[in-house]
PDB file of C-alpha atoms and ligand atoms in Angstrom:
ATOM      1  CA  MET A   1     -81.995  81.733 -39.827  1.00 80.00           C
ATOM      2  CA  SER A   2     -82.353  79.284 -36.973  1.00 93.00           C
ATOM      3  CA  LYS A   3     -80.130  76.231 -36.939  1.00 97.00           C
ATOM      4  CA  PRO A   4     -81.530  72.786 -37.665  1.00 98.00           C
ATOM      5  CA  VAL A   5     -81.828  70.511 -34.629  1.00 98.00           C
ATOM      6  CA  ILE A   6     -80.515  66.994 -35.069  1.00 98.00           C
ATOM      7  CA  GLY A   7     -81.771  64.197 -32.817  1.00 98.00           C
ATOM      8  CA  LEU A   8     -78.803  62.061 -31.857  1.00 98.00           C
ATOM      9  CA  THR A   9     -79.317  58.572 -30.454  1.00 98.00           C
ATOM     10  CA  ALA A  10     -77.171  57.905 -27.385  1.00 96.00           C
ATOM     11  CA  SER A  11     -75.158  54.953 -26.205  1.00 94.00           C
ATOM     12  CA  HIS A  12     -76.303  52.877 -23.270  1.00 93.00           C
ATOM     13  CA  ASP A  13     -73.717  51.927 -20.661  1.00 91.00           C
ATOM     14  CA  LEU A  14     -75.015  48.515 -19.672  1.00 89.00           C
ATOM     15  CA  LYS A  15     -72.929  48.400 -16.470  1.00 91.00           C
ATOM     16  CA  THR A  16     -74.233  51.634 -14.946  1.00 94.00           C
ATOM     17  CA  ASP A  17     -77.430  52.097 -17.005  1.00 92.00           C
ATOM     18  CA  ASP A  18     -76.156  55.581 -17.909  1.00 94.00           C
ATOM     19  CA  LEU A  19     -76.633  57.282 -21.230  1.00 94.00           C
ATOM     20  CA  ARG A  20     -73.415  58.226 -23.019  1.00 94.00           C
ATOM     21  CA  MET A  21     -72.538  60.294 -26.029  1.00 95.00           C
ATOM     22  CA  GLY A  22     -69.169  60.536 -27.773  1.00 92.00           C
ATOM     23  CA  HIS A  23     -68.014  64.110 -28.291  1.00 96.00           C
ATOM     24  CA  PHE A  24     -67.018  63.399 -31.915  1.00 97.00           C
ATOM     25  CA  TYR A  25     -70.691  63.232 -32.974  1.00 98.00           C
ATOM     26  CA  ILE A  26     -71.532  66.447 -31.131  1.00 97.00           C
ATOM     27  CA  ASP A  27     -68.511  68.251 -32.607  1.00 97.00           C
ATOM     28  CA  ALA A  28     -69.190  67.133 -36.193  1.00 97.00           C
ATOM     29  CA  ILE A  29     -72.831  68.275 -36.032  1.00 97.00           C
ATOM     30  CA  ARG A  30     -71.984  71.609 -34.408  1.00 97.00           C
ATOM     31  CA  LYS A  31     -69.158  72.374 -36.828  1.00 96.00           C
ATOM     32  CA  ASN A  32     -71.591  71.973 -39.685  1.00 95.00           C
ATOM     33  CA  GLY A  33     -74.056  74.499 -38.303  1.00 96.00           C
ATOM     34  CA  ALA A  34     -76.641  72.383 -36.502  1.00 98.00           C
ATOM     35  CA  ILE A  35     -77.617  71.778 -32.886  1.00 98.00           C
ATOM     36  CA  PRO A  36     -77.144  68.207 -31.642  1.00 98.00           C
ATOM     37  CA  LEU A  37     -79.859  67.042 -29.270  1.00 98.00           C
ATOM     38  CA  VAL A  38     -79.028  63.810 -27.476  1.00 98.00           C
ATOM     39  CA  LEU A  39     -82.137  61.651 -27.147  1.00 98.00           C
ATOM     40  CA  PRO A  40     -83.159  59.438 -24.215  1.00 96.00           C
ATOM     41  CA  LEU A  41     -83.157  55.630 -24.387  1.00 93.00           C
ATOM     42  CA  THR A  42     -86.682  55.317 -23.117  1.00 94.00           C
ATOM     43  CA  LEU A  43     -88.868  56.496 -26.007  1.00 95.00           C
ATOM     44  CA  ASP A  44     -92.368  55.123 -26.419  1.00 95.00           C
ATOM     45  CA  GLU A  45     -94.261  55.334 -29.699  1.00 96.00           C
ATOM     46  CA  GLU A  46     -95.967  58.615 -28.902  1.00 97.00           C
ATOM     47  CA  GLU A  47     -92.733  60.301 -27.871  1.00 97.00           C
ATOM     48  CA  ALA A  48     -90.949  58.935 -30.937  1.00 97.00           C
ATOM     49  CA  GLY A  49     -93.712  60.354 -33.145  1.00 98.00           C
ATOM     50  CA  GLN A  50     -93.517  63.764 -31.485  1.00 98.00           C
ATOM     51  CA  LEU A  51     -89.743  63.919 -31.914  1.00 98.00           C
ATOM     52  CA  ALA A  52     -90.018  62.815 -35.545  1.00 98.00           C
ATOM     53  CA  ASP A  53     -92.431  65.718 -36.144  1.00 97.00           C
ATOM     54  CA  THR A  54     -90.414  68.282 -34.237  1.00 97.00           C
ATOM     55  CA  LEU A  55     -86.745  67.723 -35.056  1.00 98.00           C
ATOM     56  CA  ASP A  56     -85.125  68.443 -38.427  1.00 98.00           C
ATOM     57  CA  GLY A  57     -83.028  65.301 -38.860  1.00 98.00           C
ATOM     58  CA  PHE A  58     -81.772  62.237 -37.054  1.00 98.00           C
ATOM     59  CA  LEU A  59     -78.386  60.656 -36.583  1.00 98.00           C
ATOM     60  CA  PHE A  60     -78.443  57.014 -35.488  1.00 98.00           C
ATOM     61  CA  SER A  61     -75.049  56.541 -33.864  1.00 98.00           C
ATOM     62  CA  GLY A  62     -72.686  53.612 -33.405  1.00 96.00           C
ATOM     63  CA  GLY A  63     -73.046  51.168 -30.539  1.00 94.00           C
ATOM     64  CA  PRO A  64     -73.480  47.569 -29.463  1.00 94.00           C
ATOM     65  CA  ASP A  65     -74.990  44.685 -31.434  1.00 95.00           C
ATOM     66  CA  VAL A  66     -78.627  44.528 -32.465  1.00 95.00           C
ATOM     67  CA  HIS A  67     -80.534  41.583 -30.969  1.00 96.00           C
ATOM     68  CA  PRO A  68     -80.700  38.780 -33.584  1.00 96.00           C
ATOM     69  CA  PHE A  69     -84.468  38.203 -33.030  1.00 95.00           C
ATOM     70  CA  LEU A  70     -84.996  41.595 -34.679  1.00 95.00           C
ATOM     71  CA  PHE A  71     -83.849  40.143 -37.991  1.00 95.00           C
ATOM     72  CA  GLY A  72     -85.281  36.670 -37.446  1.00 95.00           C
ATOM     73  CA  GLU A  73     -82.213  34.736 -36.271  1.00 94.00           C
ATOM     74  CA  GLU A  74     -81.071  32.719 -33.299  1.00 94.00           C
ATOM     75  CA  THR A  75     -78.066  34.137 -31.435  1.00 95.00           C
ATOM     76  CA  LEU A  76     -74.848  32.781 -32.952  1.00 93.00           C
ATOM     77  CA  THR A  77     -71.410  32.390 -31.403  1.00 91.00           C
ATOM     78  CA  GLY A  78     -69.629  35.687 -31.974  1.00 92.00           C
ATOM     79  CA  CYS A  79     -72.669  37.905 -31.403  1.00 93.00           C
ATOM     80  CA  GLY A  80     -72.015  40.543 -28.758  1.00 93.00           C
ATOM     81  CA  ASP A  81     -73.998  42.233 -26.001  1.00 91.00           C
ATOM     82  CA  PHE A  82     -77.055  44.345 -26.774  1.00 93.00           C
ATOM     83  CA  SER A  83     -79.192  47.015 -25.139  1.00 94.00           C
ATOM     84  CA  PRO A  84     -82.915  46.145 -25.034  1.00 94.00           C
ATOM     85  CA  LEU A  85     -83.764  49.795 -24.333  1.00 94.00           C
ATOM     86  CA  ARG A  86     -81.718  51.058 -27.224  1.00 96.00           C
ATOM     87  CA  ASP A  87     -83.015  48.482 -29.704  1.00 96.00           C
ATOM     88  CA  SER A  88     -86.596  49.280 -28.835  1.00 96.00           C
ATOM     89  CA  SER A  89     -86.299  53.099 -28.691  1.00 97.00           C
ATOM     90  CA  GLU A  90     -84.301  53.359 -31.885  1.00 97.00           C
ATOM     91  CA  LEU A  91     -86.634  51.108 -33.870  1.00 97.00           C
ATOM     92  CA  LEU A  92     -89.707  53.040 -32.698  1.00 97.00           C
ATOM     93  CA  LEU A  93     -88.002  56.304 -33.581  1.00 98.00           C
ATOM     94  CA  LEU A  94     -86.748  55.112 -36.941  1.00 98.00           C
ATOM     95  CA  SER A  95     -90.170  53.897 -37.967  1.00 97.00           C
ATOM     96  CA  GLN A  96     -91.698  57.327 -37.185  1.00 97.00           C
ATOM     97  CA  VAL A  97     -88.843  59.237 -38.770  1.00 98.00           C
ATOM     98  CA  TYR A  98     -89.026  57.124 -41.915  1.00 98.00           C
ATOM     99  CA  GLU A  99     -92.779  57.602 -42.192  1.00 97.00           C
ATOM    100  CA  LYS A 100     -92.281  61.374 -41.963  1.00 97.00           C
ATOM    101  CA  LYS A 101     -89.442  61.320 -44.503  1.00 97.00           C
ATOM    102  CA  LYS A 102     -87.060  63.225 -42.238  1.00 98.00           C
ATOM    103  CA  PRO A 103     -83.340  63.117 -43.143  1.00 98.00           C
ATOM    104  CA  VAL A 104     -81.478  60.208 -41.554  1.00 98.00           C
ATOM    105  CA  LEU A 105     -77.783  59.465 -41.265  1.00 98.00           C
ATOM    106  CA  GLY A 106     -76.950  56.032 -39.859  1.00 98.00           C
ATOM    107  CA  ILE A 107     -73.414  55.432 -38.644  1.00 98.00           C
ATOM    108  CA  CYS A 108     -72.041  51.928 -37.992  1.00 98.00           C
ATOM    109  CA  ARG A 109     -74.720  50.294 -35.796  1.00 97.00           C
ATOM    110  CA  GLY A 110     -77.024  53.028 -37.122  1.00 98.00           C
ATOM    111  CA  ALA A 111     -76.527  51.813 -40.709  1.00 98.00           C
ATOM    112  CA  GLN A 112     -77.222  48.224 -39.646  1.00 98.00           C
ATOM    113  CA  LEU A 113     -80.303  49.283 -37.707  1.00 97.00           C
ATOM    114  CA  LEU A 114     -81.592  51.217 -40.704  1.00 98.00           C
ATOM    115  CA  ASN A 115     -81.171  48.143 -42.856  1.00 98.00           C
ATOM    116  CA  ILE A 116     -82.878  45.822 -40.355  1.00 98.00           C
ATOM    117  CA  ALA A 117     -85.781  48.228 -39.795  1.00 97.00           C
ATOM    118  CA  LEU A 118     -86.392  48.428 -43.538  1.00 98.00           C
ATOM    119  CA  GLY A 119     -86.349  44.651 -44.057  1.00 97.00           C
ATOM    120  CA  GLY A 120     -82.703  43.639 -44.535  1.00 97.00           C
ATOM    121  CA  ASP A 121     -80.383  41.630 -42.302  1.00 97.00           C
ATOM    122  CA  ILE A 122     -76.813  41.615 -41.004  1.00 97.00           C
ATOM    123  CA  TYR A 123     -73.917  39.307 -40.234  1.00 96.00           C
ATOM    124  CA  GLN A 124     -73.884  38.800 -36.459  1.00 96.00           C
ATOM    125  CA  ASP A 125     -70.104  38.402 -36.558  1.00 94.00           C
ATOM    126  CA  ILE A 126     -68.144  38.684 -39.794  1.00 93.00           C
ATOM    127  CA  PHE A 127     -65.034  37.022 -38.368  1.00 89.00           C
ATOM    128  CA  SER A 128     -66.681  33.780 -37.251  1.00 89.00           C
ATOM    129  CA  GLN A 129     -69.459  33.576 -39.852  1.00 88.00           C
ATOM    130  CA  VAL A 130     -67.511  34.256 -43.025  1.00 84.00           C
ATOM    131  CA  PRO A 131     -63.816  34.652 -42.142  1.00 75.00           C
ATOM    132  CA  GLU A 132     -62.435  33.290 -45.402  1.00 77.00           C
ATOM    133  CA  ARG A 133     -64.491  35.643 -47.549  1.00 76.00           C
ATOM    134  CA  PHE A 134     -63.713  38.832 -45.706  1.00 78.00           C
ATOM    135  CA  PRO A 135     -60.052  39.020 -44.706  1.00 83.00           C
ATOM    136  CA  ILE A 136     -59.915  42.767 -43.919  1.00 91.00           C
ATOM    137  CA  ALA A 137     -59.570  43.747 -40.237  1.00 91.00           C
ATOM    138  CA  HIS A 138     -62.933  45.482 -39.994  1.00 94.00           C
ATOM    139  CA  ARG A 139     -62.095  45.896 -36.316  1.00 94.00           C
ATOM    140  CA  GLN A 140     -58.922  47.869 -36.876  1.00 94.00           C
ATOM    141  CA  PRO A 141     -55.879  47.373 -34.639  1.00 93.00           C
ATOM    142  CA  PHE A 142     -55.165  51.121 -34.221  1.00 95.00           C
ATOM    143  CA  GLY A 143     -56.915  54.360 -33.318  1.00 94.00           C
ATOM    144  CA  ALA A 144     -60.248  55.297 -34.889  1.00 95.00           C
ATOM    145  CA  THR A 145     -59.037  58.608 -36.264  1.00 96.00           C
ATOM    146  CA  HIS A 146     -56.859  56.684 -38.768  1.00 96.00           C
ATOM    147  CA  PRO A 147     -58.305  54.950 -41.830  1.00 97.00           C
ATOM    148  CA  ALA A 148     -57.962  51.153 -42.119  1.00 96.00           C
ATOM    149  CA  HIS A 149     -59.366  50.223 -45.518  1.00 97.00           C
ATOM    150  CA  ARG A 150     -60.881  51.721 -48.639  1.00 97.00           C
ATOM    151  CA  VAL A 151     -64.498  51.837 -49.723  1.00 98.00           C
ATOM    152  CA  THR A 152     -65.351  51.895 -53.410  1.00 98.00           C
ATOM    153  CA  LEU A 153     -68.484  53.879 -54.158  1.00 98.00           C
ATOM    154  CA  GLU A 154     -70.992  53.212 -56.900  1.00 98.00           C
ATOM    155  CA  SER A 155     -70.588  55.908 -59.531  1.00 97.00           C
ATOM    156  CA  GLY A 156     -73.713  58.041 -59.800  1.00 96.00           C
ATOM    157  CA  SER A 157     -74.749  57.257 -56.218  1.00 98.00           C
ATOM    158  CA  ARG A 158     -75.726  60.024 -53.843  1.00 97.00           C
ATOM    159  CA  LEU A 159     -72.753  59.214 -51.650  1.00 98.00           C
ATOM    160  CA  ALA A 160     -70.378  59.547 -54.614  1.00 98.00           C
ATOM    161  CA  GLN A 161     -71.920  62.942 -55.393  1.00 98.00           C
ATOM    162  CA  ILE A 162     -71.700  64.041 -51.765  1.00 98.00           C
ATOM    163  CA  THR A 163     -68.088  62.987 -51.256  1.00 98.00           C
ATOM    164  CA  GLN A 164     -67.031  63.852 -54.842  1.00 97.00           C
ATOM    165  CA  SER A 165     -65.057  60.637 -54.872  1.00 97.00           C
ATOM    166  CA  LEU A 166     -65.317  56.973 -55.838  1.00 98.00           C
ATOM    167  CA  SER A 167     -62.771  55.681 -53.343  1.00 98.00           C
ATOM    168  CA  LEU A 168     -62.749  56.648 -49.676  1.00 98.00           C
ATOM    169  CA  GLU A 169     -60.181  55.878 -47.014  1.00 98.00           C
ATOM    170  CA  VAL A 170     -62.246  54.932 -43.973  1.00 98.00           C
ATOM    171  CA  ASN A 171     -61.836  53.685 -40.433  1.00 98.00           C
ATOM    172  CA  SER A 172     -63.389  50.380 -39.413  1.00 97.00           C
ATOM    173  CA  LEU A 173     -64.707  49.532 -35.939  1.00 97.00           C
ATOM    174  CA  HIS A 174     -67.286  46.865 -36.584  1.00 96.00           C
ATOM    175  CA  HIS A 175     -67.629  43.091 -36.354  1.00 95.00           C
ATOM    176  CA  GLN A 176     -71.186  43.038 -37.695  1.00 96.00           C
ATOM    177  CA  ALA A 177     -72.148  44.216 -41.180  1.00 96.00           C
ATOM    178  CA  ILE A 178     -75.071  44.393 -43.557  1.00 97.00           C
ATOM    179  CA  ARG A 179     -75.582  41.014 -45.288  1.00 97.00           C
ATOM    180  CA  ASN A 180     -78.709  41.477 -47.418  1.00 97.00           C
ATOM    181  CA  ALA A 181     -79.662  45.086 -48.055  1.00 98.00           C
ATOM    182  CA  ALA A 182     -83.309  46.059 -47.469  1.00 98.00           C
ATOM    183  CA  PRO A 183     -85.363  46.181 -50.696  1.00 98.00           C
ATOM    184  CA  CYS A 184     -85.636  49.983 -50.670  1.00 98.00           C
ATOM    185  CA  LEU A 185     -81.900  50.520 -50.113  1.00 98.00           C
ATOM    186  CA  ASN A 186     -79.157  50.604 -52.731  1.00 98.00           C
ATOM    187  CA  VAL A 187     -75.759  49.292 -51.818  1.00 98.00           C
ATOM    188  CA  CYS A 188     -73.564  52.230 -52.808  1.00 98.00           C
ATOM    189  CA  GLY A 189     -70.236  51.341 -51.164  1.00 98.00           C
ATOM    190  CA  ARG A 190     -68.193  48.207 -50.505  1.00 97.00           C
ATOM    191  CA  ALA A 191     -64.855  47.416 -48.909  1.00 96.00           C
ATOM    192  CA  SER A 192     -62.353  45.721 -51.204  1.00 92.00           C
ATOM    193  CA  ASP A 193     -63.249  42.333 -49.626  1.00 91.00           C
ATOM    194  CA  GLY A 194     -66.876  42.893 -50.657  1.00 93.00           C
ATOM    195  CA  ILE A 195     -68.384  43.832 -47.276  1.00 95.00           C
ATOM    196  CA  ILE A 196     -71.237  46.308 -47.657  1.00 97.00           C
ATOM    197  CA  GLU A 197     -70.088  49.612 -46.209  1.00 98.00           C
ATOM    198  CA  ALA A 198     -72.736  52.088 -47.421  1.00 98.00           C
ATOM    199  CA  VAL A 199     -76.416  52.091 -48.321  1.00 98.00           C
ATOM    200  CA  GLU A 200     -78.796  54.827 -49.425  1.00 98.00           C
ATOM    201  CA  GLN A 201     -82.383  55.245 -50.550  1.00 98.00           C
ATOM    202  CA  PRO A 202     -82.316  57.153 -53.851  1.00 95.00           C
ATOM    203  CA  ASP A 203     -85.876  58.556 -53.766  1.00 94.00           C
ATOM    204  CA  HIS A 204     -85.657  59.867 -50.184  1.00 97.00           C
ATOM    205  CA  PRO A 205     -84.788  63.438 -49.056  1.00 96.00           C
ATOM    206  CA  PHE A 206     -81.715  62.001 -47.268  1.00 98.00           C
ATOM    207  CA  LEU A 207     -81.343  58.440 -46.059  1.00 98.00           C
ATOM    208  CA  VAL A 208     -77.750  57.243 -45.935  1.00 98.00           C
ATOM    209  CA  GLY A 209     -76.073  54.592 -43.816  1.00 98.00           C
ATOM    210  CA  VAL A 210     -72.303  54.201 -43.562  1.00 98.00           C
ATOM    211  CA  GLN A 211     -70.436  51.413 -41.815  1.00 98.00           C
ATOM    212  CA  TRP A 212     -67.439  53.580 -40.939  1.00 98.00           C
ATOM    213  CA  HIS A 213     -67.202  56.444 -38.450  1.00 98.00           C
ATOM    214  CA  PRO A 214     -67.061  59.772 -40.356  1.00 98.00           C
ATOM    215  CA  GLU A 215     -67.375  61.695 -37.081  1.00 98.00           C
ATOM    216  CA  GLN A 216     -63.885  60.490 -36.139  1.00 97.00           C
ATOM    217  CA  LEU A 217     -62.446  61.448 -39.544  1.00 98.00           C
ATOM    218  CA  ALA A 218     -64.076  64.889 -39.759  1.00 96.00           C
ATOM    219  CA  GLY A 219     -61.619  67.776 -39.943  1.00 94.00           C
ATOM    220  CA  LYS A 220     -58.996  65.415 -41.398  1.00 95.00           C
ATOM    221  CA  TYR A 221     -60.748  63.768 -44.342  1.00 97.00           C
ATOM    222  CA  GLU A 222     -62.786  65.880 -46.720  1.00 97.00           C
ATOM    223  CA  HIS A 223     -65.216  63.076 -47.513  1.00 98.00           C
ATOM    224  CA  ALA A 224     -66.240  62.944 -43.845  1.00 98.00           C
ATOM    225  CA  ASP A 225     -66.863  66.699 -43.673  1.00 97.00           C
ATOM    226  CA  ARG A 226     -68.808  66.606 -46.927  1.00 98.00           C
ATOM    227  CA  LEU A 227     -71.056  63.860 -45.587  1.00 98.00           C
ATOM    228  CA  PHE A 228     -71.936  65.872 -42.486  1.00 98.00           C
ATOM    229  CA  SER A 229     -72.439  69.131 -44.350  1.00 97.00           C
ATOM    230  CA  SER A 230     -74.666  67.486 -46.940  1.00 98.00           C
ATOM    231  CA  PHE A 231     -76.743  65.742 -44.245  1.00 98.00           C
ATOM    232  CA  ILE A 232     -77.213  69.012 -42.383  1.00 98.00           C
ATOM    233  CA  SER A 233     -78.119  70.875 -45.594  1.00 97.00           C
ATOM    234  CA  ALA A 234     -80.858  68.277 -46.162  1.00 97.00           C
ATOM    235  CA  CYS A 235     -82.072  68.875 -42.588  1.00 97.00           C
ATOM    236  CA  ARG A 236     -82.283  72.614 -43.310  1.00 95.00           C
ATOM    237  CA  LYS A 237     -84.591  72.063 -46.278  1.00 83.00           C
ATOM    238  CA  VAL A 238     -87.229  69.956 -44.499  1.00 71.00           C
TER     239      VAL A 238
HETATM  240 MN1   MN B   1     -65.100  48.129 -42.499  1.00 70.73          MN
END
């Protein structure tokens, strides 16, 4: 049986204009029996459509902030840098992938992008916008392979079934976060301060967004390995 091929969106180094990809994503996909294929940052609509038809699943990776115009806001103090190329390519790709009902895993920025593309919005900067409500250090002061806070999952959610748990120890490397979930997405996980940490679409073959970085916990935390193996199983079925 041939392995599923997972399209992996790359990071954009804004200083050199180079494309970059963290090895953790590649390793987690490979260890779970799929081939990671790093995608360019320059997709037009036709190319995005062709990739959505051809590949078996898509991982939207972590990265810089999403431009606030994309969710109808002015830029606020605390918003960070963005990549015009990445915003545009990923939104074109996501729209095609969603239309074709291909499995999608969104990680960190990827979860936020998923939410914005489907009609939700995000906090541009948790710490300056709502500091009193969300006291957890969502940008953790230590290495990403260590967990920083817990996420409570909705019982009966897909993510709870996948991870076989209702409380996950996760890492946290974000200063933006989902504010209002898109109408088609269920909030299925929250940090103990209430920040939305996971969303999913129940009637979709596989559409899950997580605010943490499971690729950096894989091999150490079972819930992270289960998430990757379940995503790749869904990619095998399509
Ligand atoms: Mn967090």
